[in-house]
Amino acid sequence: MLRIAIDGPGGAGKSTLAKALAKKLGMIYVDTGALYRTVGLFVDRNNVDPKDEDAVTEIIRDLEVKIAYENGNQIIYMNSEKITDEIRTPKMSMYASAVSAIPSVRSFLLDTQRKIAATENVIMDGRDIGTVILPDAEVKIFLTADPKERARRRYEELIEKGKNVTYESVLEEMNTRDTNDSQRKIAPCVPADDAVMFDNTGLTLEMSVERVIEIIGNKIQLLSK
Ligand code: DC
């Protein structure tokens, strides 16, 4: 099995890079952030405060989150409802970040993530893939980029989707999430000891893919020795 873990903060380009790599290498891409976003959406639909640990723990007893693949694209099911763009809003980014700091939410989503990686060659992106979910992943990359560039990428993505946001609000939201995600007690967003650090500021997608293919090649060569 080949498991590639890509962790790093929001807007670092993890999903774009992971999708391109998965296509090139014939692997399955798993976007774990979508799972936390779906929990956030469920919590919001039930009018629960995403920071209220007890209430969130209680409400997710009524939730089942499933990952499926349709034409190679990841689809999430929230109970029987198919979830798509409704989780891609600034509000759901904040909700996902809040619920992801709750231990019961993390253990609730653990098996779903590990099960896919047990049966498929995966490129999985998130915050704790290399440290918690797949500590034995063959390749671990911690992807970063300059915060202003990350905010610009996120802003352009949202504008393209027709969302009404300003660059300043996106930057502020990103800074808050960076702090939440990297300083929380459980599974913080930090590089695994054996992760390769990769700062892709100023690089095109093609350049990043090329660099990561090189990292994967080196790692596999080392493993086969
Ligand atoms: O990658 P994303 O922006 O879709 O993730 C949304 C939030 O989910 C992020 O702010 C923190 C949380 N998350 C997490 O805690 N662990 C993961 N493996 C993936 C996401």
GROMACS .gro file of N, CA and C and ligand atoms in nm, residues 7-11 14 31-37 87-88 92-101 106 113 125-129 133 154 177-178 180-181 184 186-187, ligand 1:
model
  143
    7ASP      N    1  -0.038   1.736   0.512
    7ASP     CA    2  -0.096   1.821   0.616
    7ASP      C    3  -0.050   1.964   0.596
    8GLY      N    4  -0.118   2.054   0.664
    8GLY     CA    5  -0.079   2.195   0.658
    8GLY      C    6  -0.198   2.285   0.681
    9PRO      N    7  -0.173   2.414   0.697
    9PRO     CA    8  -0.282   2.507   0.726
    9PRO      C    9  -0.374   2.531   0.606
   10GLY      N   10  -0.488   2.595   0.632
   10GLY     CA   11  -0.586   2.626   0.526
   10GLY      C   12  -0.524   2.714   0.419
   11GLY      N   13  -0.564   2.689   0.295
   11GLY     CA   14  -0.520   2.774   0.185
   11GLY      C   15  -0.377   2.748   0.138
   14LYS      N   16  -0.332   2.238  -0.035
   14LYS     CA   17  -0.329   2.093  -0.015
   14LYS      C   18  -0.423   2.019  -0.112
   31ASP      N   19  -1.027   1.401   0.109
   31ASP     CA   20  -1.028   1.535   0.167
   31ASP      C   21  -1.091   1.524   0.307
   32THR      N   22  -1.008   1.520   0.410
   32THR     CA   23  -1.062   1.497   0.545
   32THR      C   24  -1.128   1.622   0.603
   33GLY      N   25  -1.089   1.738   0.555
   33GLY     CA   26  -1.151   1.863   0.602
   33GLY      C   27  -1.301   1.860   0.576
   34ALA      N   28  -1.341   1.794   0.464
   34ALA     CA   29  -1.483   1.787   0.429
   34ALA      C   30  -1.563   1.714   0.537
   35LEU      N   31  -1.498   1.619   0.605
   35LEU     CA   32  -1.567   1.546   0.712
   35LEU      C   33  -1.599   1.639   0.829
   36TYR      N   34  -1.499   1.719   0.868
   36TYR     CA   35  -1.520   1.814   0.978
   36TYR      C   36  -1.621   1.922   0.938
   37ARG      N   37  -1.616   1.963   0.811
   37ARG     CA   38  -1.712   2.062   0.762
   37ARG      C   39  -1.854   2.005   0.768
   87ILE      N   40  -2.091   2.306   0.229
   87ILE     CA   41  -1.987   2.307   0.334
   87ILE      C   42  -1.871   2.401   0.299
   88ARG      N   43  -1.876   2.460   0.180
   88ARG     CA   44  -1.765   2.545   0.133
   88ARG      C   45  -1.791   2.693   0.156
   92MET      N   46  -1.892   2.775   0.746
   92MET     CA   47  -1.863   2.633   0.770
   92MET      C   48  -1.714   2.609   0.794
   93SER      N   49  -1.628   2.695   0.742
   93SER     CA   50  -1.484   2.684   0.775
   93SER      C   51  -1.467   2.704   0.924
   94MET      N   52  -1.532   2.808   0.978
   94MET     CA   53  -1.519   2.837   1.121
   94MET      C   54  -1.586   2.729   1.207
   95TYR      N   55  -1.702   2.680   1.161
   95TYR     CA   56  -1.770   2.574   1.235
   95TYR      C   57  -1.684   2.446   1.238
   96ALA      N   58  -1.624   2.415   1.122
   96ALA     CA   59  -1.540   2.295   1.114
   96ALA      C   60  -1.422   2.307   1.209
   97SER      N   61  -1.361   2.425   1.210
   97SER     CA   62  -1.245   2.447   1.296
   97SER      C   63  -1.286   2.433   1.444
   98ALA      N   64  -1.403   2.486   1.478
   98ALA     CA   65  -1.450   2.478   1.618
   98ALA      C   66  -1.480   2.334   1.659
   99VAL      N   67  -1.556   2.261   1.577
   99VAL     CA   68  -1.592   2.123   1.618
   99VAL      C   69  -1.471   2.031   1.614
  100SER      N   70  -1.371   2.066   1.532
  100SER     CA   71  -1.254   1.977   1.520
  100SER      C   72  -1.166   1.978   1.644
  101ALA      N   73  -1.191   2.074   1.734
  101ALA     CA   74  -1.113   2.078   1.859
  101ALA      C   75  -1.178   1.991   1.967
  106ARG      N   76  -1.337   1.412   1.689
  106ARG     CA   77  -1.219   1.351   1.625
  106ARG      C   78  -1.227   1.198   1.631
  113GLN      N   79  -1.172   0.753   0.833
  113GLN     CA   80  -1.049   0.789   0.763
  113GLN      C   81  -0.955   0.669   0.753
  125ASP      N   82  -0.547   1.448   0.268
  125ASP     CA   83  -0.501   1.578   0.320
  125ASP      C   84  -0.581   1.619   0.443
  126GLY      N   85  -0.516   1.696   0.530
  126GLY     CA   86  -0.582   1.739   0.653
  126GLY      C   87  -0.487   1.815   0.743
  127ARG      N   88  -0.500   1.790   0.873
  127ARG     CA   89  -0.415   1.860   0.970
  127ARG      C   90  -0.331   1.762   1.052
  128ASP      N   91  -0.388   1.640   1.071
  128ASP     CA   92  -0.326   1.542   1.161
  128ASP      C   93  -0.307   1.407   1.094
  129ILE      N   94  -0.298   1.406   0.962
  129ILE     CA   95  -0.290   1.276   0.891
  129ILE      C   96  -0.156   1.208   0.923
  133ILE      N   97  -0.372   1.012   1.220
  133ILE     CA   98  -0.455   0.919   1.140
  133ILE      C   99  -0.370   0.809   1.076
  154ARG      N  100  -0.750   3.157  -0.122
  154ARG     CA  101  -0.883   3.125  -0.067
  154ARG      C  102  -0.986   3.227  -0.115
  177ARG      N  103  -0.842   3.068   1.221
  177ARG     CA  104  -0.841   2.922   1.206
  177ARG      C  105  -0.701   2.865   1.227
  178ASP      N  106  -0.598   2.937   1.176
  178ASP     CA  107  -0.459   2.891   1.194
  178ASP      C  108  -0.430   2.875   1.343
  180ASN      N  109  -0.656   2.849   1.598
  180ASN     CA  110  -0.739   2.739   1.653
  180ASN      C  111  -0.678   2.603   1.622
  181ASP      N  112  -0.645   2.583   1.495
  181ASP     CA  113  -0.605   2.449   1.448
  181ASP      C  114  -0.465   2.410   1.494
  184ARG      N  115  -0.470   2.394   1.936
  184ARG     CA  116  -0.565   2.315   2.016
  184ARG      C  117  -0.491   2.201   2.086
  186ILE      N  118  -0.588   1.881   2.122
  186ILE     CA  119  -0.593   1.750   2.056
  186ILE      C  120  -0.558   1.759   1.907
  187ALA      N  121  -0.469   1.672   1.864
  187ALA     CA  122  -0.429   1.662   1.723
  187ALA      C  123  -0.406   1.798   1.657
  226DC      O1  124  -0.903   2.158   0.519
  226DC      P1  125  -1.031   2.239   0.552
  226DC      O2  126  -1.012   2.387   0.544
  226DC      O3  127  -1.147   2.193   0.470
  226DC      O4  128  -1.062   2.200   0.705
  226DC      C1  129  -1.167   2.259   0.778
  226DC      C2  130  -1.136   2.252   0.927
  226DC      O5  131  -1.140   2.115   0.970
  226DC      C3  132  -0.997   2.302   0.968
  226DC      O6  133  -0.999   2.439   1.005
  226DC      C4  134  -0.958   2.214   1.084
  226DC      C5  135  -1.040   2.089   1.066
  226DC      N1  136  -0.961   1.973   1.023
  226DC      C6  137  -0.897   1.900   1.121
  226DC      O7  138  -0.900   1.938   1.237
  226DC      N2  139  -0.830   1.787   1.088
  226DC      C7  140  -0.823   1.745   0.961
  226DC      N3  141  -0.757   1.633   0.931
  226DC      C8  142  -0.886   1.821   0.858
  226DC      C9  143  -0.954   1.936   0.892
   0.00000   0.00000   0.00000
